[in-house]
Amino acid sequence: MNMIGTGENDMRHRLRTAVVTTAMVTAALSGCTDGAGRPVAAPPPSASASPSVAEPPSPSASRPATRAEVAGRTRAALSEAVELKPDAPGPAGLMLIDAWPNGEAAYVWETADHRLCSASVAGDLVFRRTCVTRPNDPPVAKHPRISGLFTSFANGWGRVFAADHQEVTSASCGGEPVEVLRIGTTAKGARTLYAVWFPDHTKGEILLTLRRNTTTSRAPFRLGDAGDRSCAATPAR
């Protein structure tokens, strides 16, 4: 009986030793024990150990498009739309009126048979295109003259007009200056194309200041008969 009891005690002693040894090995592998050498449970991984940080937006994705970028894209779209058609541009090509950060642009051009055309483009979409039906219409005047040509709805509301044998140096609406956009020339330089732009439909007249050689003059140009805004042909203050 004493032999059997001694064997049982020895077996229990060895089992306790194995359990303690296993715990110490586990603690050593995890690097965590208390002051008495007893294993301590490892803390859970920190949430900040491997943070997930969203990439900031690319500067090019948030900034407005430049005038050159809008002009390049809209010119390509318009060129494709009119290529190999009767209204395709002649040797002078497309003439840009202006391009805006909202992706819209306006163009005019002269066809190979000397007809004037106009188009408004938004991104890859040509949403308004018109051409006169007869060459050199309206005819180039023998003397200085202002002729209205087209209306554009790109980025607001604009009017395109021609000045024959003279240049436009400035414009005003009710005494306030109005920017005049010089587009280009046709008819071997005898006609210069211009445009004025407003946020929305504008009625009434603007006053143009004109120059021919060394002579300066003024002349009204009628915008239209409808619009919430109205202009009067009075000099800029």
CSV table of C-alpha atoms in Angstrom, one decimal:
chain,number,residue,atom,x,y,z
A,1,MET,CA,0.0,0.0,0.0
A,2,ASN,CA,2.9,2.4,0.8
A,3,MET,CA,4.4,1.6,-2.6
A,4,ILE,CA,1.2,2.3,-4.4
A,5,GLY,CA,0.7,5.7,-2.5
A,6,THR,CA,4.2,6.7,-3.3
A,7,GLY,CA,3.7,6.0,-7.0
A,8,GLU,CA,0.6,8.1,-7.1
A,9,ASN,CA,2.3,11.0,-5.4
A,10,ASP,CA,5.2,10.8,-7.8
A,11,MET,CA,2.8,10.7,-10.7
A,12,ARG,CA,0.9,13.8,-9.5
A,13,HIS,CA,4.2,15.6,-8.9
A,14,ARG,CA,5.3,14.9,-12.5
A,15,LEU,CA,2.0,16.1,-13.9
A,16,ARG,CA,2.1,19.4,-12.0
A,17,THR,CA,5.7,19.9,-13.2
A,18,ALA,CA,4.6,19.3,-16.8
A,19,VAL,CA,1.7,21.8,-16.6
A,20,VAL,CA,3.9,24.5,-15.0
A,21,THR,CA,6.6,23.9,-17.6
A,22,THR,CA,4.1,24.2,-20.4
A,23,ALA,CA,2.7,27.4,-19.1
A,24,MET,CA,6.2,28.9,-18.6
A,25,VAL,CA,7.2,28.0,-22.2
A,26,THR,CA,4.0,29.6,-23.5
A,27,ALA,CA,4.7,32.7,-21.5
A,28,ALA,CA,8.3,32.8,-22.7
A,29,LEU,CA,7.1,32.6,-26.3
A,30,SER,CA,4.7,35.4,-25.7
A,31,GLY,CA,7.2,37.3,-23.6
A,32,CYS,CA,4.7,37.9,-20.7
A,33,THR,CA,5.2,36.7,-17.1
A,34,ASP,CA,4.6,38.3,-13.7
A,35,GLY,CA,7.2,38.9,-11.0
A,36,ALA,CA,6.9,35.3,-9.7
A,37,GLY,CA,7.5,33.8,-13.1
A,38,ARG,CA,3.8,33.0,-13.6
A,39,PRO,CA,2.5,33.5,-17.2
A,40,VAL,CA,0.4,36.5,-17.9
A,41,ALA,CA,-2.1,36.6,-20.8
A,42,ALA,CA,-0.8,38.7,-23.7
A,43,PRO,CA,-2.8,41.9,-24.3
A,44,PRO,CA,-4.9,42.0,-27.5
A,45,PRO,CA,-3.4,43.7,-30.5
A,46,SER,CA,-3.7,47.5,-30.4
A,47,ALA,CA,-6.3,48.9,-32.8
A,48,SER,CA,-3.7,51.4,-33.8
A,49,ALA,CA,-1.0,48.9,-34.7
A,50,SER,CA,-2.0,48.7,-38.3
A,51,PRO,CA,-4.3,51.8,-39.0
A,52,SER,CA,-6.3,51.9,-42.1
A,53,VAL,CA,-5.8,55.4,-43.6
A,54,ALA,CA,-7.9,56.5,-46.5
A,55,GLU,CA,-5.9,58.0,-49.4
A,56,PRO,CA,-6.5,61.7,-49.8
A,57,PRO,CA,-8.2,62.7,-53.2
A,58,SER,CA,-5.8,63.5,-56.0
A,59,PRO,CA,-5.4,67.2,-56.5
A,60,SER,CA,-6.4,66.7,-60.2
A,61,ALA,CA,-9.7,65.1,-59.1
A,62,SER,CA,-10.9,68.0,-57.1
A,63,ARG,CA,-9.5,71.1,-59.0
A,64,PRO,CA,-11.5,72.7,-61.8
A,65,ALA,CA,-10.4,72.0,-65.3
A,66,THR,CA,-8.1,74.5,-67.0
A,67,ARG,CA,-9.1,76.5,-70.0
A,68,ALA,CA,-6.6,74.6,-72.1
A,69,GLU,CA,-8.0,71.2,-70.9
A,70,VAL,CA,-11.6,72.1,-71.6
A,71,ALA,CA,-10.6,73.5,-75.0
A,72,GLY,CA,-8.7,70.4,-75.9
A,73,ARG,CA,-11.5,68.0,-75.0
A,74,THR,CA,-14.3,70.0,-76.6
A,75,ARG,CA,-12.3,70.7,-79.8
A,76,ALA,CA,-11.7,67.0,-80.2
A,77,ALA,CA,-15.4,66.3,-79.7
A,78,LEU,CA,-16.5,69.0,-82.2
A,79,SER,CA,-13.9,68.0,-84.8
A,80,GLU,CA,-15.2,64.4,-84.7
A,81,ALA,CA,-18.8,65.5,-85.0
A,82,VAL,CA,-18.3,67.6,-88.1
A,83,GLU,CA,-15.5,65.6,-89.8
A,84,LEU,CA,-16.1,64.7,-93.4
A,85,LYS,CA,-19.5,66.6,-93.4
A,86,PRO,CA,-20.6,69.5,-95.5
A,87,ASP,CA,-20.3,71.8,-92.4
A,88,ALA,CA,-16.7,70.8,-91.7
A,89,PRO,CA,-14.3,73.7,-91.1
A,90,GLY,CA,-12.3,75.1,-94.0
A,91,PRO,CA,-8.6,75.7,-94.0
A,92,ALA,CA,-8.7,78.1,-91.0
A,93,GLY,CA,-10.2,75.4,-88.8
A,94,LEU,CA,-12.2,75.8,-85.6
A,95,MET,CA,-12.0,79.2,-83.9
A,96,LEU,CA,-12.4,79.0,-80.1
A,97,ILE,CA,-14.6,81.8,-78.6
A,98,ASP,CA,-13.9,80.8,-75.0
A,99,ALA,CA,-13.7,77.7,-72.7
A,100,TRP,CA,-14.9,77.7,-69.1
A,101,PRO,CA,-14.1,75.6,-66.0
A,102,ASN,CA,-17.5,74.0,-66.0
A,103,GLY,CA,-16.4,72.0,-69.1
A,104,GLU,CA,-18.3,74.0,-71.7
A,105,ALA,CA,-16.9,75.9,-74.7
A,106,ALA,CA,-18.1,77.8,-77.7
A,107,TYR,CA,-16.7,77.8,-81.3
A,108,VAL,CA,-17.2,79.4,-84.7
A,109,TRP,CA,-15.7,78.5,-88.0
A,110,GLU,CA,-16.0,79.0,-91.7
A,111,THR,CA,-16.7,76.1,-94.0
A,112,ALA,CA,-14.7,75.4,-97.2
A,113,ASP,CA,-17.6,77.1,-99.2
A,114,HIS,CA,-17.4,80.2,-96.9
A,115,ARG,CA,-20.4,79.6,-94.7
A,116,LEU,CA,-20.2,80.6,-91.1
A,117,CYS,CA,-21.1,78.1,-88.4
A,118,SER,CA,-21.3,78.1,-84.6
A,119,ALA,CA,-21.4,75.4,-81.9
A,120,SER,CA,-21.7,75.0,-78.2
A,121,VAL,CA,-19.9,72.0,-76.6
A,122,ALA,CA,-20.1,70.5,-73.1
A,123,GLY,CA,-17.4,67.9,-72.5
A,124,ASP,CA,-17.9,65.3,-75.3
A,125,LEU,CA,-21.4,66.5,-76.3
A,126,VAL,CA,-22.1,69.0,-79.0
A,127,PHE,CA,-25.4,70.4,-77.8
A,128,ARG,CA,-26.0,73.2,-80.3
A,129,ARG,CA,-24.7,73.6,-83.8
A,130,THR,CA,-25.9,75.9,-86.5
A,131,CYS,CA,-24.6,77.1,-89.9
A,132,VAL,CA,-25.9,79.7,-92.3
A,133,THR,CA,-27.2,78.3,-95.6
A,134,ARG,CA,-25.5,80.7,-98.0
A,135,PRO,CA,-21.8,81.6,-98.5
A,136,ASN,CA,-20.6,84.9,-97.2
A,137,ASP,CA,-23.9,85.6,-95.4
A,138,PRO,CA,-24.3,88.3,-94.4
A,139,PRO,CA,-22.2,89.8,-97.2
A,140,VAL,CA,-19.1,91.7,-96.2
A,141,ALA,CA,-20.0,95.4,-96.4
A,142,LYS,CA,-18.0,97.8,-98.6
A,143,HIS,CA,-18.0,100.3,-95.7
A,144,PRO,CA,-17.7,99.8,-91.9
A,145,ARG,CA,-20.6,97.9,-90.5
A,146,ILE,CA,-21.6,95.7,-87.5
A,147,SER,CA,-23.6,92.5,-88.1
A,148,GLY,CA,-25.1,90.1,-85.6
A,149,LEU,CA,-24.3,86.4,-86.4
A,150,PHE,CA,-25.1,83.8,-83.7
A,151,THR,CA,-26.5,83.3,-80.2
A,152,SER,CA,-24.7,80.8,-77.9
A,153,PHE,CA,-25.9,79.1,-74.7
A,154,ALA,CA,-22.6,77.8,-73.5
A,155,ASN,CA,-21.9,78.9,-69.9
A,156,GLY,CA,-24.7,81.4,-69.9
A,157,TRP,CA,-25.7,83.5,-72.9
A,158,GLY,CA,-23.6,85.0,-75.6
A,159,ARG,CA,-23.9,87.0,-78.8
A,160,VAL,CA,-21.4,86.6,-81.7
A,161,PHE,CA,-21.1,89.5,-84.2
A,162,ALA,CA,-19.0,90.7,-87.0
A,163,ALA,CA,-17.2,94.1,-87.6
A,164,ASP,CA,-16.4,94.8,-91.2
A,165,HIS,CA,-13.3,97.0,-92.0
A,166,GLN,CA,-12.9,98.1,-88.3
A,167,GLU,CA,-12.0,96.8,-84.9
A,168,VAL,CA,-13.9,96.8,-81.6
A,169,THR,CA,-11.8,98.2,-78.8
A,170,SER,CA,-14.4,98.2,-76.0
A,171,ALA,CA,-18.1,97.8,-75.1
A,172,SER,CA,-20.5,98.9,-72.3
A,173,CYS,CA,-23.9,98.0,-71.0
A,174,GLY,CA,-25.7,100.8,-69.2
A,175,GLY,CA,-22.5,102.6,-68.5
A,176,GLU,CA,-20.7,99.5,-67.2
A,177,PRO,CA,-17.8,97.9,-69.1
A,178,VAL,CA,-18.5,94.6,-70.9
A,179,GLU,CA,-15.7,92.3,-71.9
A,180,VAL,CA,-15.4,91.8,-75.7
A,181,LEU,CA,-13.9,88.5,-76.9
A,182,ARG,CA,-12.0,88.8,-80.2
A,183,ILE,CA,-12.4,85.5,-82.1
A,184,GLY,CA,-10.6,85.8,-85.4
A,185,THR,CA,-11.0,87.1,-89.0
A,186,THR,CA,-12.6,85.9,-92.2
A,187,ALA,CA,-13.0,87.3,-95.7
A,188,LYS,CA,-9.2,87.7,-96.0
A,189,GLY,CA,-9.1,89.9,-93.0
A,190,ALA,CA,-11.9,92.3,-94.0
A,191,ARG,CA,-14.2,90.9,-91.3
A,192,THR,CA,-13.4,90.4,-87.6
A,193,LEU,CA,-15.5,88.2,-85.4
A,194,TYR,CA,-16.3,89.2,-81.8
A,195,ALA,CA,-18.5,88.0,-78.9
A,196,VAL,CA,-19.9,89.3,-75.7
A,197,TRP,CA,-21.1,87.1,-72.8
A,198,PHE,CA,-23.7,87.4,-70.0
A,199,PRO,CA,-24.9,85.1,-67.3
A,200,ASP,CA,-28.3,84.8,-68.9
A,201,HIS,CA,-30.6,86.1,-71.6
A,202,THR,CA,-30.0,89.9,-72.0
A,203,LYS,CA,-32.1,92.4,-74.0
A,204,GLY,CA,-31.5,95.9,-75.2
A,205,GLU,CA,-28.3,97.3,-76.7
A,206,ILE,CA,-24.6,97.6,-75.8
A,207,LEU,CA,-22.4,100.4,-77.0
A,208,LEU,CA,-19.4,99.5,-79.0
A,209,THR,CA,-16.3,101.7,-79.4
A,210,LEU,CA,-14.8,101.1,-82.8
A,211,ARG,CA,-11.5,102.0,-84.5
A,212,ARG,CA,-10.6,102.2,-88.2
A,213,ASN,CA,-7.1,103.2,-88.9
A,214,THR,CA,-6.7,106.3,-86.7
A,215,THR,CA,-10.4,107.1,-86.5
A,216,THR,CA,-12.5,106.2,-83.4
A,217,SER,CA,-16.3,106.0,-83.4
A,218,ARG,CA,-19.2,104.5,-81.4
A,219,ALA,CA,-22.1,102.4,-82.5
A,220,PRO,CA,-24.9,100.4,-80.7
A,221,PHE,CA,-25.3,96.7,-81.1
A,222,ARG,CA,-28.7,95.1,-80.4
A,223,LEU,CA,-28.6,92.0,-78.2
A,224,GLY,CA,-32.2,90.9,-78.4
A,225,ASP,CA,-35.8,91.5,-77.2
A,226,ALA,CA,-36.0,89.0,-74.3
A,227,GLY,CA,-34.2,88.6,-71.1
A,228,ASP,CA,-34.3,89.4,-67.4
A,229,ARG,CA,-31.3,91.7,-67.7
A,230,SER,CA,-31.4,94.8,-69.9
A,231,CYS,CA,-28.6,96.8,-71.4
A,232,ALA,CA,-28.6,100.4,-72.6
A,233,ALA,CA,-26.1,101.8,-75.2
A,234,THR,CA,-24.6,104.4,-72.9
A,235,PRO,CA,-20.8,105.1,-72.5
A,236,ALA,CA,-18.8,103.4,-69.8
A,237,ARG,CA,-18.4,105.6,-66.7
